[in-house]
Coordinates of C-alpha atoms in Angstrom, one line a residue:
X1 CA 5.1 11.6 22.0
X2 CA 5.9 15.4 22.9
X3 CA 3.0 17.9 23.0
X4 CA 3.3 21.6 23.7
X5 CA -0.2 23.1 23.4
X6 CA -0.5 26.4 21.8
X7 CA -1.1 30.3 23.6
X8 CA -3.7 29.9 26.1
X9 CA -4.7 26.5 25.4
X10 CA -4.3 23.6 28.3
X11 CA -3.8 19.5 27.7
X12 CA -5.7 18.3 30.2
X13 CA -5.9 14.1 31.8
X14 CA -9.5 13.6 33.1
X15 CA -9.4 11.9 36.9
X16 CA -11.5 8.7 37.3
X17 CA -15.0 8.8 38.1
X18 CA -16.9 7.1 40.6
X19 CA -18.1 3.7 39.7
X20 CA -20.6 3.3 42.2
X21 CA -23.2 5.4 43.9
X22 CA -23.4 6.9 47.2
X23 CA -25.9 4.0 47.9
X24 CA -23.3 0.8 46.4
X25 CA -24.8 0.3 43.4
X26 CA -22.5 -0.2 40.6
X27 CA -22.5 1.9 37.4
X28 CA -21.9 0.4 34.3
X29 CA -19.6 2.7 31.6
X30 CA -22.6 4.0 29.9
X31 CA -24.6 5.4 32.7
X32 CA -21.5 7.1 34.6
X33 CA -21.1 10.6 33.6
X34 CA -17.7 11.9 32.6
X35 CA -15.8 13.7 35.2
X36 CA -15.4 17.4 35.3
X37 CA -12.2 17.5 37.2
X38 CA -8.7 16.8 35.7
X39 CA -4.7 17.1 36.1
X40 CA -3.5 19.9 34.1
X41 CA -0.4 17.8 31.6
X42 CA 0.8 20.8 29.7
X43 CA 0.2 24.4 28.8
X44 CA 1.0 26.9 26.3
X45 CA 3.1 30.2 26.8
X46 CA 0.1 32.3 27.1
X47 CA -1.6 34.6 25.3
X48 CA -0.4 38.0 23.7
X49 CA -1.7 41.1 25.0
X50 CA -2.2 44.0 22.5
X51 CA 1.2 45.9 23.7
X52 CA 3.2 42.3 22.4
X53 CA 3.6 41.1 25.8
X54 CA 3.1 37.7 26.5
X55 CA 0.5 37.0 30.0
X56 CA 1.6 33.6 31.2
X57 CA -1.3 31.4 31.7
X58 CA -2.7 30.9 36.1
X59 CA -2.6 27.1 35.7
X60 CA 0.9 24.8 35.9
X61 CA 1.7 21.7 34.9
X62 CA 0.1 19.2 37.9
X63 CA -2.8 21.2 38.9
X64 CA -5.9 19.6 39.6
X65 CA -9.0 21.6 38.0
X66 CA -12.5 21.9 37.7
X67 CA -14.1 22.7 34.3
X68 CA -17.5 22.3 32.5
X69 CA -19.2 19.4 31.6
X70 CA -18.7 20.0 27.3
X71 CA -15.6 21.7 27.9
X72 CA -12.7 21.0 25.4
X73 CA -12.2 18.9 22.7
X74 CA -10.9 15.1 23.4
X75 CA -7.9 13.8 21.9
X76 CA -5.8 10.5 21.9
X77 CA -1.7 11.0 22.5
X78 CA 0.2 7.8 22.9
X79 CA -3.0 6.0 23.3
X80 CA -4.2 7.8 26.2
X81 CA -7.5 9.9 25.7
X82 CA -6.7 13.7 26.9
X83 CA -8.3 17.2 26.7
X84 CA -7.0 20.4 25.0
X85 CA -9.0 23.5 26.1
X86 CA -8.3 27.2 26.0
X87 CA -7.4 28.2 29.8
X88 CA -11.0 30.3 29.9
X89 CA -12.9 27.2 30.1
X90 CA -11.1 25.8 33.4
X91 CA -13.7 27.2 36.1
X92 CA -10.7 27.0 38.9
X93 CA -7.9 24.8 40.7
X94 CA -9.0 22.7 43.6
X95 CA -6.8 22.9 46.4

């Protein structure tokens, strides 16, 4: 399935968490937190300024990003669970 998000808004693939600690113990599903970080899949054209310009958005397709913990909304395409946001909720790109 083909999805183009809308303006400033940003489909975005979660990257796996951690299943075990720092100390080897293994987490079960429900006490590992989701991750924060994520692949950016697809963005919108960007958003119009007031003059009818269009600002393209500072994220591409392929970045890896860092954004809040209740950030988004999840969605399911093709039976993979993603996130849409709007690009002022990614906090920055990691390098």
């Amino acid at each position: 399935m083909s999805f183009r998000p809308l303006h400033d808004r940003v489909l975005i693939k979660r990257l796996e968490s951690e299943e075990k600690t720092s100390g080897g113990i293994i987490l079960v599903d429900s006490a590992q937190e989701k991750p924060m970080e994520g692949e950016v899949i697809a963005v919108g054209s960007g958003t119009v300024k007031e003059d009818g310009s269009i600002r393209a958005l500072d994220v591409s397709v392929g970045d890896k990003v860092l954004f809040g913990k209740w950030s988004g909304t999840e969605i399911k395409l093709g039976g993979e669970e993603l996130l849409i946001m709007k690009e002022s909720d990614i906090m920055g790109i990691l390098g």
